[in-house]
Amino acid sequence: MSYVDEVIESVIKKNPAEPEFHQAVKEVLESLRVVVEANEEKFRKEALLERLVEPERQFKFRVPWVDDKGQVQVNTGYRVQFNSAIGPYKGGIRLHPSVNLGIIKFLGFEQIFKNSLTGLPIGGGKGGSDFDPKGKSDREVMAFCQSFMTELCKYIGADTDVPAGDIGTGAREIGYMFGQYKRIRGVYEGVLTGKGLSYGGSLARTEATGYGLLYLTQEILKLNGKELAGKTVVISGSGNVAIYAAQKATQLGAKVVTMSDSTGWVYDPEGIDLAAVKEIKEVNRGRLSEYKNYRPDSEYHEGRGVWSIKCDIALPCATQNELLLDDAKQLVANGCIAVCEGANMPTTLEATEYLQANGVIFAPGKAANAGGVATSALEMTQNSERLSWSFEEVDAKLKNIMVNIAHNIDNAARKYGFEGNYVVGANIAGFEKVVDAMTAQGIV
Ligand code: GLU
């Protein structure tokens, strides 16, 4: 059996009931096959892949808090410090009822390669909890965040591990967590990113993942002789990534016609009214079913369905495994030319293979959504300098990073004979730097 297959098999055996983690490992290791096979003896002897798939450290802890009725609630908190070969652990905190150790491990594993692709010195980590901020009062959210940080603060720090936002963790949650960290540890440091502008946050961090997704999409299209302006775009999700992806797509001359949330989706053939979505989601913390009140000619549908709408470009920006094989078939039948992932692993392995086999340009999340964490790293730099840069400066750096990622993944794919396969390109380009650093640092 090949080394890659052996490691995939042992990951499944050692980590049962973690299907998302298996999926992420399979996707990465399958595409590293060509690099691993060229160095098989050395890598096997140094157990390089076994070390890569084993987190350096993982924490699982109790998070008790009191709800508004005086009832004590108990959630489970996680932080997985996956790989620190190229920098302090860096990655978000996901607050969602679906969170379990396997989900955090898949996200942490992806983060290693994503962070490496940014070209900035950040290792891979991820955290979260099965707490659901939806429908909770501000006081309840604060109580949860303070309790979560009371435990987490023992393991993180500006030079060791720097968490940030992810699904369910936005500016409000980061604020409560930062306040509690500072209170307990007594240090004012850039221990979290995605902070508010009044206490060390970076301009353009809020927009970064969505904007970065569009900068990369535009460049990848360019590399394939196509352009973004004038294209019809379908987007899933209506959180931070989806909103700013829609904004930048529109600014760059494309038309966004769908958005979704966990209960339904909207189709607005005239182009999504982003001010309405922002008000519903960011101000009212409401549901997309309210969109019809703002745009009576739009359609609202319960359930899922954005991939059934005819488009040129699809941007999955909601969550993992939201674009399935049947969706991929529908996109291809409708003439879609590119799928670029704003979320982490939104496309299943079968759907990805189908898209690629049918000539659809496919940019995986670890490259396409790296703009968020890249700008987090820029926030860390500003915190270290005790300076803050202008919006234009940060945005220009972000754009430059995304354009570089597009070229790096294109070149890596080409170098190994997989021209146009950006899954292979992203995994190899991300892996090369990490493996170099791991090898240089010895058996640790
Ligand atoms: N949660 C984001 C991601 O998946 C951002 C992480 C960060 O900024 O550290 O990359």
Coordinates of C-alpha atoms and ligand atoms in Angstrom, one line a residue:
M1 CA 0.0 0.0 0.0
S2 CA 1.3 3.5 -0.8
Y3 CA 2.4 5.8 2.1
V4 CA -0.5 8.2 1.4
D5 CA -3.1 5.4 1.5
E6 CA -1.6 4.0 4.7
V7 CA -1.9 7.4 6.4
I8 CA -5.5 8.0 5.2
E9 CA -6.4 4.5 6.5
S10 CA -4.8 5.1 9.9
V11 CA -6.5 8.5 10.2
I12 CA -9.9 6.9 9.7
K13 CA -9.1 4.1 12.1
K14 CA -7.6 6.4 14.8
N15 CA -10.3 9.1 14.6
P16 CA -13.6 7.3 14.2
A17 CA -16.8 9.3 13.9
E18 CA -15.0 12.4 12.4
P19 CA -16.2 12.2 8.8
E20 CA -15.4 15.9 8.0
F21 CA -11.9 15.4 9.3
H22 CA -11.5 12.3 7.1
Q23 CA -12.8 14.2 4.1
A24 CA -10.3 17.1 4.6
V25 CA -7.4 14.7 5.1
K26 CA -8.3 12.7 2.0
E27 CA -8.6 15.8 -0.2
V28 CA -5.2 17.1 0.9
L29 CA -3.3 13.8 0.9
E30 CA -4.7 12.6 -2.4
S31 CA -3.5 15.7 -4.1
L32 CA -0.1 15.5 -2.4
R33 CA 0.5 12.0 -3.8
V34 CA 2.8 13.2 -6.5
V35 CA 5.0 15.2 -4.1
V36 CA 5.0 12.5 -1.5
E37 CA 5.8 9.7 -3.9
A38 CA 8.9 11.7 -5.1
N39 CA 10.1 11.7 -1.5
E40 CA 8.4 8.6 -0.2
E41 CA 11.4 7.0 1.6
K42 CA 12.4 10.2 3.5
F43 CA 8.8 11.2 4.4
R44 CA 8.0 7.7 5.6
K45 CA 11.1 7.5 7.7
E46 CA 10.4 10.9 9.3
A47 CA 6.7 10.0 9.7
L48 CA 6.1 13.4 8.1
L49 CA 2.4 12.7 7.1
E50 CA 1.6 11.1 10.5
R51 CA 2.9 14.3 12.2
L52 CA 1.0 16.5 9.8
V53 CA -2.4 14.8 10.5
E54 CA -1.9 14.7 14.3
P55 CA -2.7 18.0 16.0
E56 CA 0.2 19.3 18.2
R57 CA -2.4 19.8 21.0
Q58 CA -6.1 19.9 21.5
F59 CA -8.3 21.2 24.3
K60 CA -11.9 20.2 25.2
F61 CA -13.6 22.0 28.1
R62 CA -16.8 22.7 29.9
V63 CA -18.4 26.1 29.4
P64 CA -21.1 26.7 32.0
W65 CA -23.2 29.9 31.8
V66 CA -26.5 31.2 33.2
D67 CA -29.4 32.0 30.8
D68 CA -31.9 34.8 31.2
K69 CA -34.3 32.6 33.2
G70 CA -31.6 31.8 35.7
Q71 CA -31.1 28.3 34.3
V72 CA -27.5 27.0 34.1
Q73 CA -26.5 25.9 30.6
V74 CA -23.5 23.8 29.7
N75 CA -21.7 23.8 26.4
T76 CA -18.5 22.2 25.2
G77 CA -15.6 24.3 24.1
Y78 CA -12.7 23.3 21.8
R79 CA -9.4 24.6 20.7
V80 CA -7.2 22.5 18.4
Q81 CA -3.6 23.8 18.0
F82 CA -2.8 21.9 14.8
N83 CA 0.5 23.0 13.5
S84 CA 2.9 25.8 14.5
A85 CA 5.7 25.1 12.0
I86 CA 5.5 28.5 10.3
G87 CA 4.0 30.7 13.0
P88 CA 1.7 31.0 16.0
Y89 CA -1.5 29.0 15.7
K90 CA -4.1 31.1 13.9
G91 CA -7.7 30.4 13.1
G92 CA -11.3 31.3 14.1
I93 CA -13.8 30.2 16.7
R94 CA -16.9 28.7 15.4
L95 CA -20.1 28.9 17.5
H96 CA -22.7 26.7 16.0
P97 CA -24.8 23.7 17.4
S98 CA -23.1 21.4 14.8
V99 CA -19.7 21.9 16.3
N100 CA -17.9 18.8 17.5
L101 CA -14.2 17.8 17.7
G102 CA -14.2 16.4 14.1
I103 CA -15.5 19.6 12.7
I104 CA -12.9 21.7 14.5
K105 CA -10.2 19.3 13.4
F106 CA -11.2 19.5 9.8
L107 CA -11.2 23.3 10.0
G108 CA -7.8 23.3 11.8
F109 CA -6.3 21.0 9.3
E110 CA -7.5 23.2 6.4
Q111 CA -6.2 26.2 8.2
I112 CA -2.6 25.0 8.1
F113 CA -2.5 25.1 4.3
K114 CA -4.6 28.1 3.9
N115 CA -2.4 30.1 6.3
S116 CA 0.7 28.9 4.5
L117 CA -0.7 30.0 1.2
T118 CA -1.1 33.6 2.5
G119 CA 2.7 33.8 2.6
L120 CA 2.5 35.2 6.1
P121 CA 3.9 33.7 9.3
I122 CA 0.9 32.0 10.8
G123 CA 0.4 28.3 11.8
G124 CA -2.9 26.5 11.8
G125 CA -5.5 26.2 14.6
K126 CA -9.3 26.3 15.2
G127 CA -11.7 26.5 18.0
G128 CA -15.3 26.7 18.8
S129 CA -18.3 25.5 20.8
D130 CA -21.7 23.9 20.2
F131 CA -23.2 27.1 21.7
D132 CA -25.8 28.7 19.3
P133 CA -25.8 32.5 19.5
K134 CA -29.0 32.6 17.4
G135 CA -31.9 33.9 19.4
K136 CA -29.8 34.6 22.5
S137 CA -29.9 38.0 24.3
D138 CA -26.7 40.1 24.4
R139 CA -26.4 39.3 28.1
E140 CA -26.5 35.6 27.4
V141 CA -24.0 35.9 24.6
M142 CA -21.7 37.8 27.0
A143 CA -22.1 35.2 29.7
F144 CA -21.2 32.4 27.3
C145 CA -18.2 34.3 25.8
Q146 CA -16.8 35.2 29.3
S147 CA -17.1 31.6 30.5
F148 CA -15.5 30.3 27.2
M149 CA -12.6 32.7 27.5
T150 CA -12.1 32.0 31.2
E151 CA -10.9 28.6 30.2
L152 CA -9.4 29.4 26.7
C153 CA -7.2 32.2 28.1
K154 CA -4.9 29.7 29.6
Y155 CA -3.8 28.4 26.2
I156 CA -3.6 31.4 23.9
G157 CA -1.6 34.6 23.6
A158 CA -0.4 37.1 21.0
D159 CA 2.8 35.0 20.3
T160 CA 1.3 31.5 20.8
D161 CA -2.3 31.2 19.5
V162 CA -4.5 34.0 18.1
P163 CA -8.2 33.1 17.6
A164 CA -10.6 35.1 15.5
G165 CA -14.2 35.0 14.2
D166 CA -15.9 32.3 12.2
I167 CA -19.5 31.2 11.8
G168 CA -21.4 32.6 14.9
T169 CA -18.5 34.7 16.1
G170 CA -18.6 38.3 14.9
A171 CA -17.6 41.7 16.3
R172 CA -19.9 41.4 19.3
E173 CA -18.5 38.0 20.5
I174 CA -14.8 39.0 19.8
G175 CA -15.4 42.1 21.9
Y176 CA -16.7 40.1 24.9
M177 CA -13.9 37.6 24.6
F178 CA -11.2 40.2 24.3
G179 CA -12.5 42.0 27.4
Q180 CA -12.5 38.8 29.5
Y181 CA -9.0 37.9 28.3
K182 CA -7.6 41.3 29.3
R183 CA -9.4 41.1 32.6
I184 CA -8.0 37.7 33.6
R185 CA -4.5 37.9 32.1
G186 CA -4.0 41.6 32.7
V187 CA -2.3 42.1 29.3
Y188 CA -3.4 44.3 26.5
E189 CA -2.2 42.4 23.5
G190 CA -3.4 41.3 20.0
V191 CA -4.6 38.0 21.3
L192 CA -7.6 38.0 19.0
T193 CA -8.2 39.4 15.5
G194 CA -11.4 40.8 14.1
K195 CA -11.4 43.3 17.0
G196 CA -13.4 46.5 16.9
L197 CA -11.6 49.6 15.4
S198 CA -11.5 51.3 18.8
Y199 CA -9.4 48.6 20.5
G200 CA -6.9 47.4 18.0
G201 CA -8.9 46.1 15.1
S202 CA -7.9 46.5 11.5
L203 CA -9.8 48.4 8.8
A204 CA -10.9 46.1 6.0
R205 CA -10.9 43.0 8.3
T206 CA -14.7 42.8 8.2
E207 CA -14.8 42.9 4.4
A208 CA -11.6 40.8 3.9
T209 CA -12.9 37.3 3.3
G210 CA -15.6 38.3 0.8
Y211 CA -13.4 40.9 -0.9
G212 CA -10.5 38.5 -1.1
L213 CA -12.7 35.8 -2.6
L214 CA -13.6 38.2 -5.4
Y215 CA -10.0 39.3 -5.9
L216 CA -9.0 35.7 -6.3
T217 CA -11.9 34.8 -8.5
Q218 CA -11.2 37.7 -10.8
E219 CA -7.5 36.7 -11.1
I220 CA -8.2 33.0 -11.7
L221 CA -10.7 33.9 -14.4
K222 CA -8.1 36.2 -16.0
L223 CA -5.6 33.3 -15.9
N224 CA -8.1 31.4 -17.9
G225 CA -8.8 34.1 -20.4
K226 CA -12.2 35.1 -18.9
E227 CA -13.5 38.1 -17.0
L228 CA -15.8 38.8 -14.1
A229 CA -17.6 41.9 -15.3
G230 CA -21.0 41.2 -16.8
K231 CA -21.3 37.7 -15.2
T232 CA -24.2 36.4 -13.2
V233 CA -23.2 35.1 -9.8
V234 CA -25.1 32.9 -7.3
I235 CA -24.0 33.1 -3.7
S236 CA -25.1 30.9 -0.8
G237 CA -25.1 32.2 2.7
S238 CA -25.8 35.7 4.1
G239 CA -23.2 36.0 6.8
N240 CA -20.0 38.1 6.8
V241 CA -18.4 36.3 3.9
A242 CA -21.5 36.2 1.6
I243 CA -22.3 39.9 2.2
Y244 CA -18.9 41.3 1.4
A245 CA -18.5 38.8 -1.5
A246 CA -21.8 40.1 -3.0
Q247 CA -20.6 43.7 -2.4
K248 CA -17.3 43.3 -4.2
A249 CA -18.8 41.2 -7.0
T250 CA -21.2 44.0 -7.6
Q251 CA -18.5 46.7 -7.5
L252 CA -16.5 44.7 -10.1
G253 CA -19.4 44.7 -12.5
A254 CA -21.0 41.3 -11.9
K255 CA -24.7 40.7 -10.9
V256 CA -25.5 38.7 -7.7
V257 CA -28.9 37.1 -7.9
T258 CA -29.2 34.8 -4.8
M259 CA -28.4 34.6 -1.1
S260 CA -29.5 32.0 1.5
D261 CA -29.7 31.3 5.2
S262 CA -30.4 28.1 7.2
T263 CA -34.1 28.3 6.5
G264 CA -34.4 29.4 2.9
W265 CA -33.1 31.4 0.0
V266 CA -33.9 34.5 -2.1
Y267 CA -33.7 34.9 -5.9
D268 CA -33.7 38.5 -7.1
P269 CA -33.2 38.5 -10.9
E270 CA -32.6 42.3 -10.8
G271 CA -29.6 41.9 -8.5
I272 CA -29.6 41.4 -4.7
D273 CA -30.3 44.6 -2.6
L274 CA -27.4 44.4 -0.2
A275 CA -28.5 47.3 2.0
A276 CA -31.7 45.2 2.7
V277 CA -29.7 42.0 3.4
K278 CA -27.4 44.0 5.7
E279 CA -30.3 45.5 7.6
I280 CA -32.0 42.1 8.0
K281 CA -28.9 40.1 9.0
E282 CA -26.5 42.6 10.7
V283 CA -28.9 45.0 12.3
N284 CA -32.0 43.0 13.0
R285 CA -30.3 39.6 13.3
G286 CA -33.4 38.3 11.4
R287 CA -34.3 35.8 8.6
L288 CA -34.0 36.2 4.8
S289 CA -37.7 35.6 4.5
E290 CA -38.0 39.3 5.4
Y291 CA -36.2 40.2 2.2
K292 CA -39.6 40.2 0.3
N293 CA -40.7 43.2 2.4
Y294 CA -37.9 45.2 0.8
R295 CA -38.1 43.7 -2.7
P296 CA -41.6 42.5 -3.5
D297 CA -40.6 41.2 -7.0
S298 CA -38.0 38.8 -5.6
E299 CA -38.7 35.2 -4.8
Y300 CA -38.3 33.5 -1.4
H301 CA -38.1 29.7 -1.2
E302 CA -37.9 27.5 1.9
G303 CA -35.0 25.0 2.1
R304 CA -32.0 24.9 -0.2
G305 CA -31.9 25.6 -3.9
V306 CA -29.5 28.5 -4.9
W307 CA -27.5 26.1 -7.2
S308 CA -30.6 25.5 -9.3
I309 CA -30.5 29.1 -10.6
K310 CA -28.7 29.6 -13.9
C311 CA -25.4 31.4 -13.4
D312 CA -21.9 31.9 -14.7
I313 CA -20.2 31.8 -11.4
A314 CA -21.1 30.1 -8.1
L315 CA -19.7 31.2 -4.8
P316 CA -20.6 28.9 -1.9
C317 CA -20.2 31.1 1.2
A318 CA -22.3 29.3 3.8
T319 CA -20.8 26.1 5.4
Q320 CA -19.2 22.7 4.8
N321 CA -20.8 20.2 2.4
E322 CA -23.5 22.5 1.1
L323 CA -22.8 21.9 -2.6
L324 CA -23.5 18.2 -3.5
L325 CA -23.0 16.1 -6.6
D326 CA -26.6 16.8 -7.8
D327 CA -26.0 20.6 -7.4
A328 CA -22.7 20.3 -9.4
K329 CA -24.6 18.5 -12.2
Q330 CA -27.2 21.3 -12.2
L331 CA -24.5 24.0 -12.3
V332 CA -22.7 22.3 -15.2
A333 CA -26.0 21.8 -17.1
N334 CA -26.7 25.5 -16.6
G335 CA -23.4 26.5 -18.1
C336 CA -21.5 27.6 -14.9
I337 CA -17.9 28.4 -15.7
A338 CA -16.4 28.7 -12.2
V339 CA -17.0 27.7 -8.6
C340 CA -14.9 29.5 -6.0
E341 CA -15.3 28.6 -2.3
G342 CA -15.9 31.4 0.2
A343 CA -16.7 28.9 3.0
N344 CA -14.5 26.1 4.3
M345 CA -15.0 22.8 2.3
P346 CA -18.5 23.7 1.1
T347 CA -18.2 21.4 -1.9
T348 CA -18.2 17.6 -1.4
L349 CA -15.4 15.5 -2.9
E350 CA -17.7 14.0 -5.5
A351 CA -19.1 17.4 -6.5
T352 CA -15.6 18.8 -6.8
E353 CA -14.5 15.9 -9.1
Y354 CA -17.6 16.3 -11.2
L355 CA -17.0 20.0 -11.7
Q356 CA -13.4 19.6 -12.6
A357 CA -14.1 16.7 -15.0
N358 CA -16.6 19.0 -16.7
G359 CA -14.2 21.9 -17.3
V360 CA -15.5 24.1 -14.5
I361 CA -12.8 26.3 -12.9
F362 CA -12.7 25.3 -9.3
A363 CA -10.9 27.3 -6.6
P364 CA -10.9 25.6 -3.2
G365 CA -11.6 27.5 0.0
K366 CA -8.1 27.2 1.4
A367 CA -7.0 29.5 -1.4
A368 CA -10.2 31.4 -2.2
N369 CA -11.2 32.4 1.3
A370 CA -7.7 33.0 2.6
G371 CA -8.2 36.8 2.5
G372 CA -9.9 36.7 6.0
V373 CA -7.0 35.1 7.8
A374 CA -4.5 37.0 5.7
T375 CA -6.0 40.3 6.9
S376 CA -6.0 38.9 10.5
A377 CA -2.3 38.5 10.1
L378 CA -2.1 42.1 8.9
E379 CA -4.0 43.0 12.1
M380 CA -1.4 41.2 14.1
T381 CA 1.3 43.1 12.4
Q382 CA -0.4 46.4 13.1
N383 CA -0.9 45.4 16.8
S384 CA 2.8 44.6 17.1
E385 CA 3.7 47.9 15.6
R386 CA 1.1 49.7 17.7
L387 CA 0.0 51.4 14.5
S388 CA -3.1 51.2 12.3
W389 CA -3.1 51.4 8.6
S390 CA -5.7 53.1 6.3
F391 CA -8.4 51.1 4.6
E392 CA -6.8 51.6 1.2
E393 CA -3.4 50.3 2.5
V394 CA -4.9 47.1 4.0
D395 CA -7.2 46.5 1.0
A396 CA -4.2 46.9 -1.4
K397 CA -2.2 44.4 0.6
L398 CA -5.1 42.0 0.6
K399 CA -5.5 42.3 -3.1
N400 CA -1.8 41.7 -3.7
I401 CA -1.9 38.6 -1.4
M402 CA -4.9 37.1 -3.3
V403 CA -3.4 37.8 -6.7
N404 CA -0.2 36.0 -5.5
I405 CA -2.2 33.1 -4.2
A406 CA -3.9 32.7 -7.6
H407 CA -0.5 32.7 -9.4
N408 CA 1.1 30.4 -6.8
I409 CA -1.6 27.7 -7.0
D410 CA -1.7 28.0 -10.8
N411 CA 2.1 27.5 -11.0
A412 CA 2.2 24.7 -8.5
A413 CA -0.5 22.8 -10.4
R414 CA 1.4 23.4 -13.7
K415 CA 4.8 22.4 -12.2
Y416 CA 3.5 18.9 -11.3
G417 CA 1.5 18.3 -14.5
F418 CA -1.9 19.2 -13.2
E419 CA -2.5 22.4 -15.1
G420 CA -5.8 24.1 -14.1
N421 CA -6.3 21.8 -11.1
Y422 CA -6.3 24.3 -8.3
V423 CA -7.1 21.8 -5.6
V424 CA -3.8 20.1 -6.3
G425 CA -2.1 23.5 -6.8
A426 CA -3.4 24.9 -3.5
N427 CA -2.5 21.8 -1.5
I428 CA 1.0 21.5 -2.9
A429 CA 1.8 25.2 -2.7
G430 CA 0.5 25.3 1.0
F431 CA 2.3 22.0 1.9
E432 CA 5.7 22.9 0.5
K433 CA 6.4 25.7 2.9
V434 CA 5.0 23.8 5.9
V435 CA 7.0 20.7 5.1
D436 CA 10.2 22.7 4.6
A437 CA 9.7 24.4 8.1
M438 CA 8.8 21.1 9.7
T439 CA 11.9 19.4 8.3
A440 CA 14.2 22.2 9.3
Q441 CA 12.9 22.1 12.9
G442 CA 13.6 18.4 13.4
I443 CA 11.4 15.8 14.9
V444 CA 9.0 17.8 17.0
Ligands
GLU1 N1 -12.4 31.9 10.3 C1 -11.7 32.4 9.2 C2 -11.1 31.3 8.4 O1 -11.7 30.3 8.3 C3 -10.7 33.5 9.7 C4 -9.7 33.0 10.6 C5 -8.8 34.1 11.2 O2 -8.9 35.2 10.8 O3 -7.9 33.7 12.0 O4 -10.1 31.4 7.8

